[in-house]
Tab-separated table of C-alpha atoms in Angstrom:
chain	number	residue	atom	x	y	z
A	1	MET	CA	4.981	25.333	36.392
A	2	LEU	CA	7.175	27.080	38.372
A	3	GLY	CA	6.860	30.578	38.534
A	4	GLY	CA	9.081	33.626	37.348
A	5	SER	CA	8.420	36.668	35.150
A	6	VAL	CA	6.548	37.175	32.057
A	7	TYR	CA	10.512	36.685	30.189
A	8	ILE	CA	11.215	33.448	31.889
A	9	ALA	CA	7.541	32.487	30.629
A	10	LEU	CA	8.038	34.005	27.523
A	11	ILE	CA	11.424	31.632	26.980
A	12	ARG	CA	9.488	28.610	28.217
A	13	PHE	CA	6.910	29.140	25.760
A	14	VAL	CA	9.376	29.285	23.050
A	15	ILE	CA	11.309	26.046	23.996
A	16	SER	CA	8.306	23.955	24.694
A	17	LEU	CA	6.490	24.922	21.342
A	18	ALA	CA	9.681	24.773	19.577
A	19	GLY	CA	10.446	21.488	20.921
A	20	THR	CA	6.726	20.219	19.961
A	21	VAL	CA	7.294	21.737	16.696
A	22	ILE	CA	10.762	19.586	16.054
A	23	LEU	CA	9.366	16.414	17.096
A	24	PHE	CA	6.581	16.311	15.054
A	25	SER	CA	8.252	17.847	11.738
A	26	LEU	CA	10.686	15.006	11.994
A	27	MET	CA	8.033	12.233	12.587
A	28	SER	CA	5.413	13.961	9.864
A	29	GLU	CA	5.694	14.048	5.936
A	30	PRO	CA	4.842	17.812	5.699
A	31	ARG	CA	2.128	18.890	2.887
A	32	PHE	CA	3.916	22.112	2.045
A	33	ASP	CA	7.487	22.798	0.741
A	34	ARG	CA	10.282	23.470	3.415
A	35	LYS	CA	10.645	27.013	2.665
A	36	LYS	CA	6.507	27.169	3.441
A	37	THR	CA	6.387	25.462	5.937
A	38	ALA	CA	8.613	27.086	7.899
A	39	VAL	CA	6.700	30.349	7.518
A	40	CYS	CA	3.627	28.899	8.738
A	41	TYR	CA	5.272	27.144	11.304
A	42	GLY	CA	7.067	30.535	12.555
A	43	CYS	CA	3.901	32.729	12.009
A	44	PHE	CA	1.994	30.336	13.973
A	45	SER	CA	4.464	30.106	16.823
A	46	VAL	CA	4.723	34.139	17.016
A	47	VAL	CA	0.997	34.113	17.604
A	48	LEU	CA	0.541	31.580	19.681
A	49	ILE	CA	3.778	32.638	22.186
A	50	LEU	CA	2.574	36.279	22.315
A	51	SER	CA	-1.260	34.965	23.473
A	52	ALA	CA	0.227	32.908	25.994
A	53	CYS	CA	1.931	35.666	27.847
A	54	ILE	CA	-0.788	38.241	27.786
A	55	TRP	CA	-2.634	35.329	29.475
A	56	TYR	CA	0.281	34.876	31.716
A	57	VAL	CA	0.282	38.657	32.887
A	58	ALA	CA	-3.437	38.640	32.609
A	59	ASP	CA	-4.401	35.291	35.015
A	60	TRP	CA	-0.901	34.207	36.053
A	61	GLU	CA	-3.278	31.006	38.120
A	62	SER	CA	-5.372	29.637	35.357
A	63	CYS	CA	-2.651	30.057	32.917
A	64	VAL	CA	-0.478	27.949	34.575
A	65	LYS	CA	-3.017	25.119	34.983
A	66	MET	CA	-4.094	25.281	31.366
A	67	VAL	CA	-1.642	27.272	28.952
A	68	ALA	CA	0.455	23.821	27.925
A	69	PHE	CA	-2.735	21.913	27.553
A	70	VAL	CA	-4.381	25.049	25.408
A	71	MET	CA	-1.428	25.399	23.113
A	72	TYR	CA	-0.907	21.652	22.303
A	73	MET	CA	-4.634	21.598	21.362
A	74	CYS	CA	-3.998	24.605	19.174
A	75	PHE	CA	-0.638	22.942	17.653
A	76	ALA	CA	-2.746	19.607	17.075
A	77	VAL	CA	-5.215	21.978	14.746
A	78	PHE	CA	-2.857	23.400	13.291
A	79	ALA	CA	-0.488	20.615	12.544
A	80	VAL	CA	-3.597	18.586	11.160
A	81	CYS	CA	-3.573	21.414	8.656
A	82	MET	CA	0.246	21.428	7.879
A	83	SER	CA	0.603	17.824	7.597
A	84	SER	CA	0.048	15.731	4.291
A	85	ASP	CA	-0.170	12.649	7.024
A	86	HIS	CA	-3.838	10.977	6.940
A	87	ILE	CA	-5.906	11.788	9.714
A	88	TYR	CA	-5.753	9.175	11.579
A	89	LEU	CA	-2.178	8.820	11.483
A	90	SER	CA	-1.927	12.151	12.454
A	91	VAL	CA	-3.489	11.652	15.536
A	92	TYR	CA	-1.196	8.977	16.452
A	93	LYS	CA	1.900	11.384	15.949
A	94	LEU	CA	0.419	13.998	18.078
A	95	ALA	CA	-0.086	11.821	20.677
A	96	LEU	CA	3.065	10.673	20.391
A	97	THR	CA	4.550	14.405	20.413
A	98	PHE	CA	2.149	15.145	23.307
A	99	TYR	CA	3.805	12.212	25.353
A	100	LEU	CA	7.115	13.699	24.402
A	101	LEU	CA	5.829	16.935	25.452
A	102	ALA	CA	4.793	15.404	28.922
A	103	VAL	CA	8.171	14.170	29.526
A	104	PHE	CA	10.631	17.651	28.423
A	105	LEU	CA	7.553	19.203	30.563
A	106	ILE	CA	7.475	17.601	33.766
A	107	GLY	CA	10.873	16.305	33.510
A	108	GLY	CA	12.509	19.388	33.422
A	109	ILE	CA	9.745	20.356	36.350
A	110	GLU	CA	11.016	17.336	38.116
A	111	VAL	CA	14.920	17.781	38.079
A	112	ALA	CA	14.320	21.402	39.132
A	113	VAL	CA	12.405	20.758	42.052
A	114	ILE	CA	14.167	17.499	43.639
A	115	PHE	CA	18.590	18.755	42.272
A	116	PHE	CA	18.060	22.955	42.259
A	117	ASP	CA	15.519	24.137	44.548
A	118	ARG	CA	13.089	24.891	42.042
A	119	ASN	CA	15.557	27.156	40.244
A	120	VAL	CA	13.840	28.064	36.818
A	121	TRP	CA	17.102	28.016	34.849
A	122	ALA	CA	17.651	24.004	36.064
A	123	ASP	CA	14.243	23.722	34.069
A	124	ILE	CA	15.051	25.022	30.943
A	125	ILE	CA	18.417	23.692	30.390
A	126	THR	CA	16.774	20.565	31.417
A	127	ARG	CA	13.737	20.594	29.060
A	128	ILE	CA	16.747	21.850	26.266
A	129	ILE	CA	18.835	18.797	27.036
A	130	LEU	CA	16.095	16.498	26.802
A	131	ILE	CA	14.505	17.986	23.385
A	132	VAL	CA	17.918	17.714	22.047
A	133	GLY	CA	18.257	14.382	23.109
A	134	MET	CA	14.670	13.520	21.883
A	135	SER	CA	15.153	15.009	18.673
A	136	LEU	CA	18.476	12.982	18.115
A	137	PHE	CA	17.098	9.962	19.025
A	138	ILE	CA	14.484	9.955	16.464
A	139	ASP	CA	16.159	11.435	13.963
A	140	LYS	CA	19.351	8.731	13.825
A	141	ARG	CA	17.049	5.946	14.751
A	142	ILE	CA	13.470	5.485	14.582
A	143	LYS	CA	12.529	8.427	12.434
A	144	SER	CA	12.585	6.091	9.243
A	145	SER	CA	10.711	3.347	10.795
A	146	ILE	CA	7.587	5.995	12.340
A	147	ARG	CA	7.490	6.998	8.589
A	148	LYS	CA	7.222	3.492	7.166
A	149	PHE	CA	4.728	2.240	9.937
A	150	GLY	CA	2.837	5.469	8.638
A	151	ASP	CA	2.056	3.486	5.985
A	152	TYR	CA	0.448	0.494	7.458
A	153	VAL	CA	-1.322	3.155	10.222
A	154	GLU	CA	-3.042	4.972	7.182
A	155	ASN	CA	-4.334	1.539	5.893
A	156	ASP	CA	-5.170	-0.674	8.302
A	157	LEU	CA	-6.039	1.644	11.786
A	158	ASP	CA	-9.817	1.302	12.896
A	159	ARG	CA	-11.432	2.924	15.612
A	160	PHE	CA	-10.468	1.291	18.374
A	161	SER	CA	-6.964	1.959	17.752
A	162	ALA	CA	-8.088	5.426	17.295
A	163	ALA	CA	-9.879	5.268	20.674
A	164	VAL	CA	-6.923	3.663	22.259
A	165	MET	CA	-5.044	6.791	21.153
A	166	ILE	CA	-7.162	9.502	22.942
A	167	ILE	CA	-6.773	7.547	25.662
A	168	SER	CA	-3.214	7.900	25.342
A	169	ILE	CA	-3.921	11.628	24.578
A	170	LEU	CA	-5.935	11.850	27.963
A	171	PHE	CA	-2.808	10.320	29.946
A	172	GLY	CA	-0.942	13.054	28.568
A	173	ILE	CA	-2.855	15.532	29.565
A	174	GLY	CA	-2.589	14.223	33.326
A	175	PHE	CA	0.404	14.723	32.778
A	176	ILE	CA	0.324	18.480	32.363
A	177	LEU	CA	-2.628	19.287	34.453
A	178	ASN	CA	-1.178	17.830	37.748
A	179	PRO	CA	2.081	18.929	38.011
A	180	ASN	CA	1.557	19.061	42.351
A	181	THR	CA	5.065	20.570	42.470
A	182	LYS	CA	4.081	21.801	46.701
A	183	GLU	CA	4.293	18.331	48.180
A	184	GLN	CA	7.251	16.192	47.447
A	185	ASN	CA	6.778	12.636	48.200
A	186	ALA	CA	7.345	9.382	46.933
A	187	TYR	CA	3.477	8.636	45.939
A	188	ARG	CA	3.750	12.123	43.830
A	189	LEU	CA	6.890	10.585	42.021
A	190	PHE	CA	5.981	6.678	41.704
A	191	GLN	CA	2.257	8.436	40.379
A	192	ILE	CA	4.454	10.091	38.067
A	193	VAL	CA	6.217	7.273	36.672
A	194	MET	CA	3.562	5.315	36.572
A	195	ASN	CA	1.497	7.438	34.057
A	196	PHE	CA	4.656	7.976	31.989
A	197	PHE	CA	4.635	4.205	32.055
A	198	LEU	CA	1.282	3.619	30.759
A	199	THR	CA	1.186	6.039	28.042
A	200	GLY	CA	4.508	4.650	26.897
A	201	ALA	CA	2.936	1.329	26.588
A	202	LEU	CA	-0.139	2.184	24.947
A	203	GLN	CA	2.346	4.291	22.234
A	204	LEU	CA	4.510	1.326	22.125
A	205	LEU	CA	1.511	-1.229	21.839
A	206	VAL	CA	-0.331	0.965	18.931
A	207	PHE	CA	3.089	0.987	17.214
A	208	ARG	CA	4.112	-2.722	17.615
A	209	LEU	CA	0.363	-3.486	16.867
A	210	TYR	CA	0.675	-1.923	13.331
A	211	LEU	CA	4.183	-2.509	12.815
A	212	HIS	CA	3.181	-6.129	12.756
A	213	ILE	CA	0.145	-6.383	10.829
A	214	GLY	CA	1.964	-4.203	8.265
A	215	LYS	CA	4.872	-6.640	8.032
A	216	GLU	CA	2.252	-9.153	7.743
A	217	LYS	CA	0.174	-7.949	4.796
A	218	GLU	CA	3.570	-7.371	3.018
A	219	TYR	CA	4.816	-11.081	3.546
A	220	GLN	CA	1.144	-11.608	2.020
A	221	LYS	CA	1.622	-9.396	-1.120
A	222	GLU	CA	5.254	-11.171	-1.638
A	223	ASN	CA	3.510	-14.928	-1.223
A	224	GLN	CA	1.138	-13.441	-4.051
A	225	LEU	CA	3.654	-12.362	-6.119
A	226	MET	CA	5.735	-15.861	-5.807
A	227	GLN	CA	2.821	-17.733	-6.293
A	228	MET	CA	1.645	-15.477	-9.278
A	229	ASN	CA	4.926	-15.943	-10.688
A	230	HIS	CA	4.597	-19.919	-10.083
A	231	ARG	CA	1.368	-19.957	-12.389
A	232	LEU	CA	3.055	-18.232	-14.887
A	233	LEU	CA	5.673	-20.446	-14.770
A	234	GLU	CA	3.509	-23.691	-15.191
A	235	ARG	CA	1.314	-21.991	-18.071
A	236	ASN	CA	4.777	-21.237	-19.695
A	237	MET	CA	6.105	-24.614	-18.965
A	238	GLU	CA	2.807	-25.889	-20.850
A	239	LEU	CA	3.127	-23.764	-23.728
A	240	LEU	CA	7.256	-25.466	-23.778
A	241	GLU	CA	5.860	-28.936	-23.197
A	242	GLU	CA	3.264	-28.321	-26.247
A	243	SER	CA	5.495	-27.042	-28.215
A	244	VAL	CA	8.173	-29.972	-27.694
A	245	GLU	CA	5.111	-32.153	-28.673
A	246	SER	CA	4.439	-30.504	-31.277
A	247	GLY	CA	8.232	-30.454	-32.373
A	248	ARG	CA	8.262	-34.421	-32.276
A	249	ARG	CA	4.415	-34.402	-34.294
A	250	ILE	CA	6.053	-32.664	-37.196
A	251	ARG	CA	9.398	-34.503	-37.318
A	252	HIS	CA	7.678	-37.750	-37.047
A	253	ASP	CA	5.309	-36.333	-40.163
A	254	VAL	CA	8.190	-35.089	-41.551
A	255	ARG	CA	9.580	-38.165	-42.149
A	256	HIS	CA	5.801	-39.627	-43.813
A	257	HIS	CA	5.612	-36.564	-45.484
A	258	ASN	CA	9.116	-37.332	-47.290
A	259	THR	CA	8.633	-40.823	-47.845
A	260	VAL	CA	5.332	-40.204	-49.692
A	261	ILE	CA	7.036	-37.463	-51.941
A	262	ALA	CA	9.670	-39.570	-52.700
A	263	GLU	CA	7.843	-42.110	-53.337
A	264	TYR	CA	5.640	-40.125	-56.106
A	265	ALA	CA	8.739	-38.186	-57.643
A	266	ARG	CA	9.913	-42.330	-58.498
A	267	GLN	CA	7.023	-43.175	-59.543
A	268	GLY	CA	6.368	-39.835	-61.743
A	269	GLN	CA	2.995	-39.615	-60.433
A	270	ASN	CA	3.692	-35.099	-60.506
A	271	LYS	CA	-0.561	-34.566	-60.897
A	272	GLU	CA	-0.734	-36.814	-57.170
A	273	LEU	CA	2.240	-35.284	-55.919
A	274	LEU	CA	0.695	-31.954	-56.436
A	275	GLN	CA	-2.761	-32.534	-54.917
A	276	TYR	CA	-1.142	-34.576	-52.139
A	277	LEU	CA	0.725	-31.316	-50.896
A	278	GLU	CA	-2.205	-28.969	-51.595
A	279	GLU	CA	-4.236	-31.440	-49.146
A	280	TYR	CA	-0.836	-31.127	-46.323
A	281	ASN	CA	-0.789	-27.451	-46.300
A	282	LYS	CA	-4.993	-27.273	-45.893
A	283	GLY	CA	-4.277	-29.527	-43.229
A	284	THR	CA	-1.046	-28.154	-41.370
A	285	GLU	CA	-3.219	-24.589	-41.847
A	286	GLU	CA	-6.340	-26.243	-39.863
A	287	LYS	CA	-4.021	-27.374	-37.403
A	288	MET	CA	-2.180	-23.941	-36.695
A	289	PRO	CA	-3.717	-22.177	-33.487
A	290	ASP	CA	-5.677	-18.791	-34.129
A	291	ALA	CA	-4.063	-15.480	-33.419
A	292	ILE	CA	-5.227	-13.619	-30.640
A	293	CYS	CA	-3.651	-10.058	-31.195
A	294	ALA	CA	0.041	-9.267	-32.351
A	295	ASN	CA	1.658	-8.974	-29.379
A	296	THR	CA	3.176	-11.974	-29.144
A	297	ALA	CA	3.874	-12.145	-25.292
A	298	VAL	CA	0.231	-11.124	-24.291
A	299	ASN	CA	-0.968	-14.016	-27.135
A	300	ASN	CA	0.788	-16.502	-25.769
A	301	ILE	CA	-0.382	-15.756	-22.040
A	302	LEU	CA	-3.973	-15.758	-23.066
A	303	LEU	CA	-3.614	-19.189	-25.230
A	304	ALA	CA	-2.176	-20.966	-22.770
A	305	TYR	CA	-4.866	-19.542	-19.536
A	306	THR	CA	-7.920	-20.036	-22.571
A	307	LYS	CA	-7.008	-23.353	-22.621
A	308	LYS	CA	-7.081	-23.758	-18.927
A	309	ALA	CA	-10.430	-22.420	-19.215
A	310	GLU	CA	-11.769	-24.862	-21.938
A	311	LYS	CA	-10.506	-27.270	-19.813
A	312	GLU	CA	-12.779	-26.462	-16.800
A	313	GLN	CA	-15.842	-25.885	-19.797
A	314	ILE	CA	-15.837	-22.317	-19.114
A	315	GLN	CA	-17.193	-20.675	-22.056
A	316	VAL	CA	-14.086	-17.328	-23.345
A	317	THR	CA	-14.937	-14.536	-25.471
A	318	MET	CA	-12.273	-12.166	-26.189
A	319	ASP	CA	-12.144	-8.692	-28.280
A	320	VAL	CA	-8.492	-7.725	-28.297
A	321	GLU	CA	-7.211	-5.368	-30.378
A	322	LEU	CA	-3.117	-4.935	-29.316
A	323	SER	CA	-0.220	-3.890	-31.745
A	324	ARG	CA	3.317	-5.630	-31.795
A	325	ASN	CA	5.215	-2.612	-30.738
A	326	LEU	CA	3.435	-0.972	-27.521
A	327	THR	CA	5.648	0.913	-24.838
A	328	ILE	CA	4.060	-1.015	-21.901
A	329	PRO	CA	6.546	-3.382	-20.933
A	330	ASN	CA	5.419	-7.077	-21.722
A	331	ILE	CA	6.019	-8.017	-18.172
A	332	ASP	CA	3.981	-5.618	-16.872
A	333	LEU	CA	0.773	-6.692	-19.164
A	334	VAL	CA	1.276	-9.767	-18.322
A	335	THR	CA	1.214	-9.564	-14.992
A	336	ILE	CA	-2.291	-7.478	-15.376
A	337	LEU	CA	-3.804	-10.123	-17.984
A	338	ALA	CA	-2.391	-13.209	-16.030
A	339	ASN	CA	-3.631	-12.056	-13.282
A	340	ALA	CA	-7.033	-10.639	-14.186
A	341	TYR	CA	-7.908	-14.085	-16.277
A	342	GLU	CA	-6.610	-16.468	-13.688
A	343	ASN	CA	-9.090	-14.618	-10.812
A	344	ALA	CA	-11.731	-14.684	-13.710
A	345	ILE	CA	-10.792	-18.799	-14.016
A	346	TYR	CA	-11.033	-19.218	-10.204
A	347	GLY	CA	-14.417	-17.278	-9.585
A	348	CYS	CA	-15.523	-19.458	-12.637
A	349	ILE	CA	-14.759	-22.493	-11.036
A	350	GLU	CA	-15.946	-21.699	-7.311
A	351	VAL	CA	-19.321	-20.929	-9.598
A	352	LYS	CA	-19.236	-24.601	-10.450
A	353	LYS	CA	-18.633	-26.527	-7.390
A	354	ARG	CA	-21.711	-24.546	-6.260
A	355	SER	CA	-24.177	-24.998	-8.641
A	356	ARG	CA	-23.085	-27.418	-11.856
A	357	GLU	CA	-26.560	-26.170	-13.941
A	358	ARG	CA	-25.486	-22.418	-14.027
A	359	GLU	CA	-22.961	-21.891	-17.235
A	360	CYS	CA	-19.906	-19.829	-16.245
A	361	PHE	CA	-18.107	-16.864	-18.946
A	362	ILE	CA	-15.363	-15.434	-19.102
A	363	HIS	CA	-15.062	-12.098	-21.634
A	364	LEU	CA	-11.926	-10.178	-21.721
A	365	MET	CA	-11.741	-7.229	-23.935
A	366	ILE	CA	-8.392	-5.473	-24.302
A	367	LYS	CA	-8.470	-2.489	-27.046
A	368	ARG	CA	-5.983	0.896	-27.132
A	369	LYS	CA	-7.638	4.161	-27.237
A	370	LYS	CA	-4.956	6.422	-28.478
A	371	ASN	CA	-2.670	6.976	-25.418
A	372	LYS	CA	-4.768	5.117	-23.133
A	373	LEU	CA	-5.011	1.121	-22.834
A	374	VAL	CA	-8.257	-0.012	-21.995
A	375	ILE	CA	-9.046	-3.029	-20.065
A	376	CYS	CA	-12.367	-5.374	-19.187
A	377	CYS	CA	-12.688	-8.897	-18.010
A	378	LYS	CA	-16.170	-10.226	-16.836
A	379	ASN	CA	-16.479	-13.043	-15.540
A	380	THR	CA	-19.043	-15.580	-13.443
A	381	CYS	CA	-18.989	-15.528	-9.975
A	382	THR	CA	-20.866	-16.287	-6.929
A	383	ILE	CA	-23.404	-14.268	-5.561
A	384	GLU	CA	-21.734	-13.717	-2.403
A	385	THR	CA	-18.848	-11.982	-3.665
A	386	GLU	CA	-17.702	-8.940	-1.488
A	387	LEU	CA	-15.685	-6.390	-1.754
A	388	LYS	CA	-13.378	-4.194	0.738
A	389	ASN	CA	-11.884	-0.887	0.515
A	390	GLY	CA	-13.350	-1.178	-3.388
A	391	GLN	CA	-11.155	-4.074	-3.821
A	392	PRO	CA	-12.650	-8.060	-3.482
A	393	LYS	CA	-11.824	-9.825	-0.794
A	394	PRO	CA	-8.414	-12.836	-0.864
A	395	GLU	CA	-11.133	-15.586	-0.443
A	396	PHE	CA	-12.873	-14.814	-3.327
A	397	THR	CA	-10.002	-14.334	-6.142
A	398	GLY	CA	-8.122	-17.186	-4.449
A	399	GLY	CA	-5.836	-14.453	-2.819
A	400	ILE	CA	-3.932	-14.289	-5.843
A	401	GLY	CA	-2.651	-10.750	-8.011
A	402	VAL	CA	-5.323	-8.266	-7.102
A	403	SER	CA	-2.585	-6.254	-5.296
A	404	SER	CA	-0.310	-6.827	-8.007
A	405	ILE	CA	-2.891	-5.270	-10.626
A	406	ILE	CA	-3.142	-2.386	-8.144
A	407	LYS	CA	0.512	-1.561	-8.200
A	408	THR	CA	1.735	-2.228	-11.574
A	409	ALA	CA	-1.610	-0.072	-12.663
A	410	ASP	CA	-0.305	2.890	-10.467
A	411	ASN	CA	3.088	2.864	-12.134
A	412	PHE	CA	1.211	3.838	-15.640
A	413	SER	CA	-1.430	6.225	-13.687
A	414	GLY	CA	-3.706	3.350	-14.026
A	415	GLU	CA	-7.653	3.856	-12.645
A	416	TYR	CA	-9.313	0.724	-11.893
A	417	ASP	CA	-12.550	-0.218	-10.509
A	418	PHE	CA	-14.001	-3.887	-9.428
A	419	LYS	CA	-17.605	-5.062	-8.969
A	420	ASN	CA	-20.230	-7.524	-8.738
A	421	ASP	CA	-23.120	-6.850	-10.711
A	422	ASN	CA	-25.707	-9.356	-9.580
A	423	GLY	CA	-23.113	-12.524	-9.874
A	424	VAL	CA	-21.061	-11.234	-12.636
A	425	PHE	CA	-17.773	-9.530	-11.533
A	426	VAL	CA	-16.029	-6.924	-13.775
A	427	PHE	CA	-12.964	-5.625	-13.444
A	428	ARG	CA	-11.897	-2.460	-15.583
A	429	LEU	CA	-8.805	-0.891	-15.957
A	430	ILE	CA	-7.831	2.377	-17.820
A	431	MET	CA	-3.920	3.673	-17.759
A	432	ASN	CA	-1.625	5.572	-19.702
A	433	ILE	CA	0.674	4.281	-22.779
A	434	PRO	CA	3.914	6.026	-21.941
A	435	PRO	CA	5.938	8.020	-24.958
A	436	THR	CA	8.829	5.696	-25.882
A	437	ASP	CA	11.153	8.175	-24.479
A	438	GLU	CA	9.379	7.696	-21.010
A	439	ASN	CA	8.904	4.409	-20.877
A	440	ILE	CA	11.777	3.730	-18.593
A	441	LYS	CA	10.889	6.690	-16.648
A	442	TYR	CA	7.387	5.071	-15.911
A	443	ARG	CA	9.255	1.827	-14.802
A	444	LYS	CA	11.267	3.540	-12.430
C-alpha cells in the first residue's frame, strides 16, 4: 500500500471491493433476484469497509500487510453463499477474480511508484481504469464463454483441478502480501511479472482443459444422438421392408384367391365357396401380429425391437397399457423407449458372449397412473456392470442413449434411476404427462 489518510484508505477500499464485486458478478450466477442481490452486496460492503477503516486507524502497519487478504477471504465466503453455482465452480471463479484483483491492486501501486512518485491519486485512478477495462472485456468477450464453461466444470471438476485452483489462489495471495515498494529494481519487477504469468497460466490451463473436456462430451452426446437416429432408421427400414414384402405376398395371394373364388362361382359351388372364405379369413387373422398397445408409434417401435430381441434368442415379456392420445409427443416416447430397449438388448448380448448357458430376458412395463407415465425396464446384464454418478457407464450400454433418455425425461420433470441388481439391470422412470394446452410449453 502507499499509505495516506484514512479517507484515502476508505476510497481505496471502496474501489477495490466494488471492483471485486463487479468482476465476480459478471462471471457468476446469483442465487437471488437482482434487487435482493444488490441489497445484500451493499450491506456486506458497508460492514466490511467500515471494519477495514477501523483496522487502518487502529493498527496501520498490520492493516497494510493483511487487509487485502482478509477482505478477500471475507468476500469469498459471502460470494459462495450468494452464488447459485456449485462450490467447485464458485472456487474457480473466485480464483479468477482474485487474480484480476491482484492485477488492479499491484498495477495501481506499480504505476504510481514507477511513473508518479508514489502519488496516491495515480494509484486510485489506475485501479479505476483497470477495473473498467477488465469489466468491459469480460462483459463483451468472455462472459458467455465463462458461464457456459461453468457447466463443464460443475460436472467434471476433480480434486486435482481443485488443488490447482487453490495453488492459483496462493499465488494471488503472494502478490498481495509482497508489495515491496521500498526497493525499485529490475529483479523485483521481473518477480512480479513472473508471478502474474504463472497464475494466469494456471487459470488458462484450467479453463482450456475443462472447455476441451466439455466440448468433447458434447460431441459424444451428438454422436450418441446420431447413432440413436441411425438405429431408429434401421428399425423403421425393417418395418418398411416387412410392409413391402407383406404387400407383395398379399397381392400374390389375392390373385390366387380371386382365381379360386371365380372357379367356385363358375361351378356354382356356393357351399364350398363359403367354407373356403371362412378358412381364408381365419388364416389371415392368425398371421396378423398382436398389437402391443393402442399408441401406433410406440407399438411399432416395440414390435421392431421385440423382433430384434427374439432373433438374439432373448425372452421378452411386456406389460404395456398406453392409450392412443397421449400428450407426450411420440418422438419423446420413442426416444426413451428405443434407447432403453436398445441398451437392454445390448446388455443381454454381452451376457451371451460371456456365458451361453445363462438365459437372458427383457421385461418392459409401461403404464399410466393419473398424470404420470411410469416406465420400468429390466434386463439381464453382466455382474460387472458399473454406474458412475447414478448412470451406467457407456461401455456397459454400447454408448447409446442414456443422455438422450435423461434429457428427454428432464423436459417433463422426470425422475429416474439406474441400478445393477445382482446381474439384473433395472431402469425406472416416472415423468409428468402434461395437459394438452401445456404440451408446447414442455417442448420448449
